[in-house]
mmCIF file of C-alpha atoms in Angstrom:
data_model
loop_
_atom_site.group_PDB
_atom_site.id
_atom_site.type_symbol
_atom_site.label_atom_id
_atom_site.label_comp_id
_atom_site.label_asym_id
_atom_site.label_seq_id
_atom_site.Cartn_x
_atom_site.Cartn_y
_atom_site.Cartn_z
ATOM 1 C CA UNK A 1 77.686 94.475 141.800
ATOM 2 C CA UNK A 2 79.358 97.484 143.515
ATOM 3 C CA UNK A 3 82.372 96.831 145.725
ATOM 4 C CA UNK A 4 81.574 95.542 149.212
ATOM 5 C CA UNK A 5 83.291 98.511 150.900
ATOM 6 C CA UNK A 6 81.179 101.004 148.947
ATOM 7 C CA UNK A 7 77.985 99.076 149.654
ATOM 8 C CA UNK A 8 78.857 99.025 153.377
ATOM 9 C CA UNK A 9 79.267 102.830 153.416
ATOM 10 C CA UNK A 10 76.028 103.396 151.516
ATOM 11 C CA UNK A 11 74.109 100.959 153.684
ATOM 12 C CA UNK A 12 75.261 102.588 156.930
ATOM 13 C CA UNK A 13 73.806 105.885 155.732
ATOM 14 C CA UNK A 14 70.661 104.214 154.449
ATOM 15 C CA UNK A 15 69.980 102.281 157.649
ATOM 16 C CA UNK A 16 70.681 105.364 159.756
ATOM 17 C CA UNK A 17 68.058 107.227 157.752
ATOM 18 C CA UNK A 18 65.623 104.333 158.005
ATOM 19 C CA UNK A 19 65.835 104.515 161.797
ATOM 20 C CA UNK A 20 65.119 108.248 161.655
ATOM 21 C CA UNK A 21 61.563 107.986 162.938
ATOM 22 C CA UNK A 22 62.982 107.064 166.344
ATOM 23 C CA UNK A 23 66.040 109.295 166.387
ATOM 24 C CA UNK A 24 64.431 112.313 164.691
ATOM 25 C CA UNK A 25 65.557 114.070 161.536
ATOM 26 C CA UNK A 26 67.763 116.445 163.491
ATOM 27 C CA UNK A 27 69.823 113.702 165.114
ATOM 28 C CA UNK A 28 70.367 112.109 161.706
ATOM 29 C CA UNK A 29 71.843 115.324 160.323
ATOM 30 C CA UNK A 30 74.036 115.823 163.375
ATOM 31 C CA UNK A 31 75.294 112.234 163.212
ATOM 32 C CA UNK A 32 76.081 112.335 159.502
ATOM 33 C CA UNK A 33 77.320 115.906 159.124
ATOM 34 C CA UNK A 34 78.291 117.154 162.583
ATOM 35 C CA UNK A 35 75.341 119.587 162.500
ATOM 36 C CA UNK A 36 76.781 122.014 159.900
ATOM 37 C CA UNK A 37 73.522 123.936 159.998
ATOM 38 C CA UNK A 38 74.664 125.857 163.079
ATOM 39 C CA UNK A 39 77.774 127.133 161.316
ATOM 40 C CA UNK A 40 76.041 127.809 157.999
ATOM 41 C CA UNK A 41 72.945 129.407 159.460
ATOM 42 C CA UNK A 42 70.637 126.733 158.054
ATOM 43 C CA UNK A 43 68.021 124.657 159.815
ATOM 44 C CA UNK A 44 69.209 121.016 160.210
ATOM 45 C CA UNK A 45 66.160 119.787 158.316
ATOM 46 C CA UNK A 46 67.182 121.917 155.335
ATOM 47 C CA UNK A 47 70.634 120.328 155.373
ATOM 48 C CA UNK A 48 69.077 116.868 155.352
ATOM 49 C CA UNK A 49 66.882 117.741 152.374
ATOM 50 C CA UNK A 50 69.912 119.082 150.508
ATOM 51 C CA UNK A 51 71.702 115.790 151.127
ATOM 52 C CA UNK A 52 68.703 113.860 149.835
ATOM 53 C CA UNK A 53 68.522 115.992 146.698
ATOM 54 C CA UNK A 54 72.190 115.285 145.997
ATOM 55 C CA UNK A 55 71.361 111.583 146.268
ATOM 56 C CA UNK A 56 68.699 112.029 143.586
ATOM 57 C CA UNK A 57 65.711 112.268 145.926
ATOM 58 C CA UNK A 58 63.871 115.556 145.322
ATOM 59 C CA UNK A 59 60.820 116.537 147.338
ATOM 60 C CA UNK A 60 57.803 114.348 146.740
ATOM 61 C CA UNK A 61 56.541 110.800 147.104
ATOM 62 C CA UNK A 62 59.904 109.165 146.347
ATOM 63 C CA UNK A 63 61.603 111.066 149.173
ATOM 64 C CA UNK A 64 58.806 110.261 151.590
ATOM 65 C CA UNK A 65 59.060 106.555 150.780
ATOM 66 C CA UNK A 66 62.832 106.698 151.239
ATOM 67 C CA UNK A 67 62.543 108.283 154.680
ATOM 68 C CA UNK A 68 59.581 106.193 155.851
ATOM 69 C CA UNK A 69 59.545 102.909 153.911
ATOM 70 C CA UNK A 70 56.458 100.753 154.455
ATOM 71 C CA UNK A 71 55.341 97.322 153.335
ATOM 72 C CA UNK A 72 52.672 99.017 151.233
ATOM 73 C CA UNK A 73 55.499 100.531 149.155
ATOM 74 C CA UNK A 74 56.846 97.145 148.012
ATOM 75 C CA UNK A 75 57.034 96.842 144.241
ATOM 76 C CA UNK A 76 54.674 94.383 142.575
ATOM 77 C CA UNK A 77 56.410 90.976 142.664
ATOM 78 C CA UNK A 78 55.325 90.227 139.101
ATOM 79 C CA UNK A 79 57.764 92.904 137.894
ATOM 80 C CA UNK A 80 60.689 90.513 138.506
ATOM 81 C CA UNK A 81 61.626 88.706 135.296
ATOM 82 C CA UNK A 82 60.480 85.090 135.333
ATOM 83 C CA UNK A 83 58.243 85.519 138.385
ATOM 84 C CA UNK A 84 54.940 84.714 136.649
ATOM 85 C CA UNK A 85 56.354 81.530 135.114
ATOM 86 C CA UNK A 86 57.912 80.529 138.432
ATOM 87 C CA UNK A 87 54.619 80.938 140.291
ATOM 88 C CA UNK A 88 52.734 78.892 137.682
ATOM 89 C CA UNK A 89 55.256 76.051 137.910
ATOM 90 C CA UNK A 90 55.301 76.004 141.704
ATOM 91 C CA UNK A 91 51.520 76.240 141.914
ATOM 92 C CA UNK A 92 51.093 73.218 139.637
ATOM 93 C CA UNK A 93 53.340 71.122 141.862
ATOM 94 C CA UNK A 94 51.657 72.313 145.049
ATOM 95 C CA UNK A 95 48.263 71.334 143.658
ATOM 96 C CA UNK A 96 49.664 67.936 142.676
ATOM 97 C CA UNK A 97 51.185 67.428 146.145
ATOM 98 C CA UNK A 98 54.555 66.778 144.512
ATOM 99 C CA UNK A 99 57.826 65.813 146.154
ATOM 100 C CA UNK A 100 60.048 68.917 146.176
ATOM 101 C CA UNK A 101 63.802 69.092 146.730
ATOM 102 C CA UNK A 102 65.279 72.468 147.714
ATOM 103 C CA UNK A 103 68.955 72.802 146.813
ATOM 104 C CA UNK A 104 70.462 75.980 148.246
ATOM 105 C CA UNK A 105 73.808 77.686 148.636
ATOM 106 C CA UNK A 106 75.518 77.384 152.035
ATOM 107 C CA UNK A 107 75.746 81.083 152.942
ATOM 108 C CA UNK A 108 73.196 83.093 154.938
ATOM 109 C CA UNK A 109 71.256 84.142 151.833
ATOM 110 C CA UNK A 110 70.994 80.585 150.550
ATOM 111 C CA UNK A 111 69.968 79.043 153.852
ATOM 112 C CA UNK A 112 67.482 81.786 154.715
ATOM 113 C CA UNK A 113 66.001 81.440 151.220
ATOM 114 C CA UNK A 114 65.524 77.712 151.761
ATOM 115 C CA UNK A 115 64.034 78.270 155.215
ATOM 116 C CA UNK A 116 61.490 80.809 153.970
ATOM 117 C CA UNK A 117 60.541 78.611 151.010
ATOM 118 C CA UNK A 118 60.149 75.544 153.196
ATOM 119 C CA UNK A 119 58.021 77.410 155.733
ATOM 120 C CA UNK A 120 55.837 78.656 152.872
ATOM 121 C CA UNK A 121 55.394 75.228 151.268
ATOM 122 C CA UNK A 122 54.593 73.629 154.602
ATOM 123 C CA UNK A 123 51.994 76.329 155.235
ATOM 124 C CA UNK A 124 50.407 75.402 151.902
ATOM 125 C CA UNK A 125 50.094 71.807 153.104
ATOM 126 C CA UNK A 126 53.095 70.123 151.453
ATOM 127 C CA UNK A 127 54.769 67.498 153.601
ATOM 128 C CA UNK A 128 57.161 66.035 151.024
ATOM 129 C CA UNK A 129 59.732 68.833 151.056
ATOM 130 C CA UNK A 130 63.404 68.266 151.816
ATOM 131 C CA UNK A 131 66.445 70.521 151.727
ATOM 132 C CA UNK A 132 70.024 69.898 150.653
ATOM 133 C CA UNK A 133 73.136 72.032 151.266
ATOM 134 C CA UNK A 134 76.289 71.133 149.304
ATOM 135 C CA UNK A 135 79.675 70.674 150.933
ATOM 136 C CA UNK A 136 81.918 73.447 149.646
ATOM 137 C CA UNK A 137 85.156 71.486 149.982
ATOM 138 C CA UNK A 138 83.978 68.224 148.449
ATOM 139 C CA UNK A 139 81.340 69.453 145.995
ATOM 140 C CA UNK A 140 82.298 73.003 145.151
ATOM 141 C CA UNK A 141 80.320 76.209 144.837
ATOM 142 C CA UNK A 142 76.763 76.398 143.571
ATOM 143 C CA UNK A 143 74.869 73.678 141.730
ATOM 144 C CA UNK A 144 77.520 71.121 140.732
ATOM 145 C CA UNK A 145 77.363 67.589 139.373
ATOM 146 C CA UNK A 146 78.972 66.252 142.564
ATOM 147 C CA UNK A 147 76.465 68.035 144.782
ATOM 148 C CA UNK A 148 73.598 67.039 142.518
ATOM 149 C CA UNK A 149 74.554 63.360 142.674
ATOM 150 C CA UNK A 150 74.552 63.352 146.478
ATOM 151 C CA UNK A 151 71.355 65.406 146.695
ATOM 152 C CA UNK A 152 69.419 63.005 144.482
ATOM 153 C CA UNK A 153 70.935 59.964 146.162
ATOM 154 C CA UNK A 154 70.058 60.827 149.754
ATOM 155 C CA UNK A 155 66.267 60.848 149.557
ATOM 156 C CA UNK A 156 63.193 60.156 147.453
ATOM 157 C CA UNK A 157 63.239 61.282 143.833
ATOM 158 C CA UNK A 158 61.675 64.764 143.601
ATOM 159 C CA UNK A 159 59.111 65.889 141.055
ATOM 160 C CA UNK A 160 60.354 69.471 141.306
ATOM 161 C CA UNK A 161 63.981 70.479 141.818
ATOM 162 C CA UNK A 162 64.135 73.965 143.364
ATOM 163 C CA UNK A 163 67.568 75.663 143.131
ATOM 164 C CA UNK A 164 67.980 78.724 145.371
ATOM 165 C CA UNK A 165 70.850 81.229 145.214
ATOM 166 C CA UNK A 166 72.497 79.107 142.524
ATOM 167 C CA UNK A 167 71.747 77.402 139.220
ATOM 168 C CA UNK A 168 71.466 80.324 136.814
ATOM 169 C CA UNK A 169 74.446 79.208 134.731
ATOM 170 C CA UNK A 170 74.476 75.486 135.623
ATOM 171 C CA UNK A 171 73.535 74.242 132.156
ATOM 172 C CA UNK A 172 74.918 70.704 132.398
ATOM 173 C CA UNK A 173 73.444 70.121 135.841
ATOM 174 C CA UNK A 174 69.981 71.413 134.895
ATOM 175 C CA UNK A 175 70.000 69.369 131.680
ATOM 176 C CA UNK A 176 70.824 66.255 133.702
ATOM 177 C CA UNK A 177 67.949 66.911 136.113
ATOM 178 C CA UNK A 178 65.438 67.476 133.325
ATOM 179 C CA UNK A 179 66.606 64.444 131.367
ATOM 180 C CA UNK A 180 65.780 62.348 134.443
ATOM 181 C CA UNK A 181 62.168 63.511 134.235
ATOM 182 C CA UNK A 182 62.192 66.226 136.891
ATOM 183 C CA UNK A 183 61.196 69.856 136.425
ATOM 184 C CA UNK A 184 63.521 72.645 137.543
ATOM 185 C CA UNK A 185 62.733 76.020 139.106
ATOM 186 C CA UNK A 186 65.716 78.329 139.665
ATOM 187 C CA UNK A 187 65.469 81.414 141.911
ATOM 188 C CA UNK A 188 68.732 83.314 141.863
ATOM 189 C CA UNK A 189 70.201 86.825 141.710
ATOM 190 C CA UNK A 190 73.655 86.170 140.264
ATOM 191 C CA UNK A 191 74.950 87.554 136.988
ATOM 192 C CA UNK A 192 74.031 85.831 133.755
ATOM 193 C CA UNK A 193 76.440 83.711 131.727
ATOM 194 C CA UNK A 194 75.368 80.783 129.602
ATOM 195 C CA UNK A 195 72.021 80.428 131.317
ATOM 196 C CA UNK A 196 70.607 77.020 132.140
ATOM 197 C CA UNK A 197 67.501 75.710 130.414
ATOM 198 C CA UNK A 198 65.346 75.519 133.520
ATOM 199 C CA UNK A 199 61.577 75.164 133.255
ATOM 200 C CA UNK A 200 61.378 78.528 135.028
ATOM 201 C CA UNK A 201 64.187 80.942 135.898
ATOM 202 C CA UNK A 202 63.429 83.782 138.323
ATOM 203 C CA UNK A 203 66.389 86.146 138.112
ATOM 204 C CA UNK A 204 66.122 89.960 137.947
ATOM 205 C CA UNK A 205 69.411 90.091 136.024
ATOM 206 C CA UNK A 206 67.400 88.942 133.008
ATOM 207 C CA UNK A 207 65.504 92.235 133.072
ATOM 208 C CA UNK A 208 66.229 95.891 133.743
ATOM 209 C CA UNK A 209 64.837 96.240 137.287
ATOM 210 C CA UNK A 210 65.266 94.903 140.830
ATOM 211 C CA UNK A 211 68.932 93.934 140.408
ATOM 212 C CA UNK A 212 69.516 94.890 144.053
ATOM 213 C CA UNK A 213 67.514 91.975 145.500
ATOM 214 C CA UNK A 214 69.220 88.976 147.092
ATOM 215 C CA UNK A 215 67.725 85.502 146.729
ATOM 216 C CA UNK A 216 65.882 85.665 150.058
ATOM 217 C CA UNK A 217 64.169 88.835 148.832
ATOM 218 C CA UNK A 218 63.256 87.056 145.594
ATOM 219 C CA UNK A 219 61.813 84.095 147.503
ATOM 220 C CA UNK A 220 59.758 86.519 149.607
ATOM 221 C CA UNK A 221 58.442 88.137 146.436
ATOM 222 C CA UNK A 222 57.655 84.755 144.870
ATOM 223 C CA UNK A 223 55.625 83.832 147.958
ATOM 224 C CA UNK A 224 53.882 87.192 147.681
ATOM 225 C CA UNK A 225 53.147 86.684 143.980
ATOM 226 C CA UNK A 226 51.877 83.154 144.662
ATOM 227 C CA UNK A 227 49.417 84.385 147.291
ATOM 228 C CA UNK A 228 48.271 87.214 145.017
ATOM 229 C CA UNK A 229 47.617 84.752 142.197
ATOM 230 C CA UNK A 230 46.113 81.942 144.270
ATOM 231 C CA UNK A 231 44.335 83.869 146.997
ATOM 232 C CA UNK A 232 44.171 82.605 150.547
ATOM 233 C CA UNK A 233 46.643 85.026 152.096
ATOM 234 C CA UNK A 234 45.568 83.825 155.514
ATOM 235 C CA UNK A 235 47.498 80.579 154.929
ATOM 236 C CA UNK A 236 50.878 82.281 155.310
ATOM 237 C CA UNK A 237 51.752 85.566 157.007
ATOM 238 C CA UNK A 238 54.608 87.055 154.976
ATOM 239 C CA UNK A 239 55.445 89.412 157.837
ATOM 240 C CA UNK A 240 56.490 86.420 159.961
ATOM 241 C CA UNK A 241 59.673 85.892 157.878
ATOM 242 C CA UNK A 242 60.737 89.523 157.449
ATOM 243 C CA UNK A 243 63.393 89.177 160.145
ATOM 244 C CA UNK A 244 65.016 86.339 158.203
ATOM 245 C CA UNK A 245 64.822 88.249 154.916
ATOM 246 C CA UNK A 246 66.420 91.272 156.592
ATOM 247 C CA UNK A 247 69.290 89.135 157.900
ATOM 248 C CA UNK A 248 70.000 87.709 154.458
ATOM 249 C CA UNK A 249 69.756 91.155 152.841
ATOM 250 C CA UNK A 250 72.355 92.647 155.166
ATOM 251 C CA UNK A 251 74.627 89.581 155.202
ATOM 252 C CA UNK A 252 74.722 89.395 151.392
ATOM 253 C CA UNK A 253 75.858 93.045 151.157
ATOM 254 C CA UNK A 254 73.281 94.071 148.567
ATOM 255 C CA UNK A 255 72.470 97.808 148.285
ATOM 256 C CA UNK A 256 69.824 99.053 150.718
ATOM 257 C CA UNK A 257 67.549 100.587 148.121
ATOM 258 C CA UNK A 258 64.021 99.939 146.946
ATOM 259 C CA UNK A 259 62.440 96.873 148.503
ATOM 260 C CA UNK A 260 65.637 96.059 150.418
ATOM 261 C CA UNK A 261 65.170 99.146 152.617
ATOM 262 C CA UNK A 262 61.674 97.974 153.455
ATOM 263 C CA UNK A 263 62.807 94.425 154.221
ATOM 264 C CA UNK A 264 65.540 95.656 156.564
ATOM 265 C CA UNK A 265 63.404 98.258 158.310
ATOM 266 C CA UNK A 266 60.514 95.889 158.974
ATOM 267 C CA UNK A 267 62.844 93.000 159.786
ATOM 268 C CA UNK A 268 64.735 95.079 162.347
ATOM 269 C CA UNK A 269 61.458 96.046 164.001
ATOM 270 C CA UNK A 270 60.546 92.382 164.250
ATOM 271 C CA UNK A 271 63.975 91.448 165.625
ATOM 272 C CA UNK A 272 63.798 94.217 168.216
ATOM 273 C CA UNK A 273 60.470 92.974 169.510
ATOM 274 C CA UNK A 274 61.123 89.316 170.240
ATOM 275 C CA UNK A 275 63.626 87.480 168.074
ATOM 276 C CA UNK A 276 67.116 88.245 169.348
ATOM 277 C CA UNK A 277 67.466 85.243 171.723
ATOM 278 C CA UNK A 278 66.470 82.815 168.950
ATOM 279 C CA UNK A 279 68.637 84.352 166.254
ATOM 280 C CA UNK A 280 71.739 84.617 168.431
ATOM 281 C CA UNK A 281 71.496 80.940 169.299
ATOM 282 C CA UNK A 282 70.356 79.587 165.934
ATOM 283 C CA UNK A 283 73.243 81.279 164.111
ATOM 284 C CA UNK A 284 75.931 80.986 166.763
ATOM 285 C CA UNK A 285 79.533 80.337 165.804
ATOM 286 C CA UNK A 286 82.654 80.330 167.950
ATOM 287 C CA UNK A 287 83.618 83.858 166.912
ATOM 288 C CA UNK A 288 80.348 85.390 168.139
ATOM 289 C CA UNK A 289 81.263 85.595 171.834
ATOM 290 C CA UNK A 290 81.907 89.335 171.405
ATOM 291 C CA UNK A 291 78.290 90.023 170.412
ATOM 292 C CA UNK A 292 77.070 91.056 173.896
ATOM 293 C CA UNK A 293 79.888 93.627 174.123
ATOM 294 C CA UNK A 294 79.045 94.896 170.650
ATOM 295 C CA UNK A 295 75.387 95.307 171.619
ATOM 296 C CA UNK A 296 76.288 97.223 174.754
ATOM 297 C CA UNK A 297 78.571 99.657 172.901
ATOM 298 C CA UNK A 298 76.432 100.319 169.820
ATOM 299 C CA UNK A 299 74.095 103.332 169.534
ATOM 300 C CA UNK A 300 70.444 102.360 169.844
ATOM 301 C CA UNK A 301 69.543 103.183 166.213
ATOM 302 C CA UNK A 302 72.360 101.178 164.647
ATOM 303 C CA UNK A 303 72.613 98.402 167.216
ATOM 304 C CA UNK A 304 70.759 95.778 165.219
ATOM 305 C CA UNK A 305 72.369 96.707 161.915
ATOM 306 C CA UNK A 306 75.809 96.296 163.478
ATOM 307 C CA UNK A 307 74.727 93.072 165.154
ATOM 308 C CA UNK A 308 73.628 91.512 161.877
ATOM 309 C CA UNK A 309 76.625 92.760 159.949
ATOM 310 C CA UNK A 310 79.034 91.382 162.548
ATOM 311 C CA UNK A 311 77.365 88.036 163.185
ATOM 312 C CA UNK A 312 76.314 87.031 159.726
ATOM 313 C CA UNK A 313 79.353 88.148 157.802
ATOM 314 C CA UNK A 314 81.443 86.097 160.219
ATOM 315 C CA UNK A 315 79.035 83.215 159.791
ATOM 316 C CA UNK A 316 79.239 83.400 156.014
ATOM 317 C CA UNK A 317 82.979 82.868 156.400
ATOM 318 C CA UNK A 318 82.431 80.058 158.880
ATOM 319 C CA UNK A 319 80.201 78.196 156.441
ATOM 320 C CA UNK A 320 82.974 78.268 153.851
ATOM 321 C CA UNK A 321 85.480 76.615 156.193
ATOM 322 C CA UNK A 322 83.446 74.131 158.209
ATOM 323 C CA UNK A 323 81.320 71.195 157.175
ATOM 324 C CA UNK A 324 78.753 71.723 159.907
ATOM 325 C CA UNK A 325 75.713 73.713 158.863
ATOM 326 C CA UNK A 326 72.899 75.742 160.397
ATOM 327 C CA UNK A 327 70.303 73.943 162.408
ATOM 328 C CA UNK A 328 67.517 74.646 159.921
ATOM 329 C CA UNK A 329 65.009 73.197 162.323
ATOM 330 C CA UNK A 330 65.450 76.273 164.509
ATOM 331 C CA UNK A 331 64.381 78.525 161.641
ATOM 332 C CA UNK A 332 61.280 76.441 160.999
ATOM 333 C CA UNK A 333 59.748 76.937 164.448
ATOM 334 C CA UNK A 334 56.298 78.398 163.906
ATOM 335 C CA UNK A 335 56.316 80.689 166.924
ATOM 336 C CA UNK A 336 60.036 81.551 166.675
ATOM 337 C CA UNK A 337 60.683 80.769 170.336
ATOM 338 C CA UNK A 338 63.161 78.336 171.883
ATOM 339 C CA UNK A 339 62.850 76.837 175.341
ATOM 340 C CA UNK A 340 65.816 77.158 177.688
ATOM 341 C CA UNK A 341 66.884 73.488 177.211
ATOM 342 C CA UNK A 342 66.759 73.951 173.423
ATOM 343 C CA UNK A 343 68.929 77.063 173.630
ATOM 344 C CA UNK A 344 71.483 75.346 175.856
ATOM 345 C CA UNK A 345 71.615 72.322 173.561
ATOM 346 C CA UNK A 346 72.094 74.473 170.459
ATOM 347 C CA UNK A 347 74.767 76.593 172.156
ATOM 348 C CA UNK A 348 76.677 73.437 173.147
ATOM 349 C CA UNK A 349 76.480 72.201 169.538
ATOM 350 C CA UNK A 350 78.139 75.307 168.118
ATOM 351 C CA UNK A 351 80.722 75.532 170.892
ATOM 352 C CA UNK A 352 82.503 72.590 169.205
ATOM 353 C CA UNK A 353 83.187 74.471 165.942
ATOM 354 C CA UNK A 354 86.771 75.321 166.821
#
């Protein structure tokens, strides 16, 4: 992947352009270039188009989709390598009402991925779904034998082991799971090494496209592909989790291109409408007391991008140093609203993190 600093610079420009429908094309040019059109004798819109051409976006449909990304522009989920096999495997276990164990990484991308997947499976009628997050200090990073032993020992034996944001190269661990009679579905975006022999591996690194997606984006696309294959889209509204997918996309520092731009744009719109009180409380850590000041200082267009980047990058670091984890229950609320007592209780819980 590109360096984090370079991705940050690219994403600031990309998000600023995504918010252009509110700010206007002229304000974008003036913010990014200091309005050089006045000195050069060019119209600001012409300067913007020159910038886009230098970024490889000539006039046409591709430029229009870059400036005004919509959900209708999402790429077909079946284009992701392993997606068709992953949907078939998951569908078979849903129809059999199987016990499913979700094993996810402990950062924002991993936990959001697990939350979206669990919401989706519950919407399909599965009750026997549980989630496990490994302890970084005691069990290490990713899918490890130590984490696997505790995951399998703390609940009923699953029929399907679902590894999210990890597992691509965990050959010994996956072999152990399969030898115990369980099937394994891995959804991950990390680079390939000696890949595990999972029953289905959804990872765009195996192909030539969609390398920019984080795991939460892949889970969203798997849900989309499942509904396309199985019908019944009324059972789960994919738009209801776009705010979570946007948070994971920004926090994981993946490039804001292709589907990621759409996830972030639509997720920000959803956050701006009604979700800020929930998200600030559900993801609170002791370093986030400066968030209100940050919100007050930030320009309107970039306010929510800066909010996510500040809060969730800090929280990624927090999850590496503390054993306490997110309150996943707060992400599973159907209507995404917390009562005042719930908010106070959750705030008190995270106040103890120091």
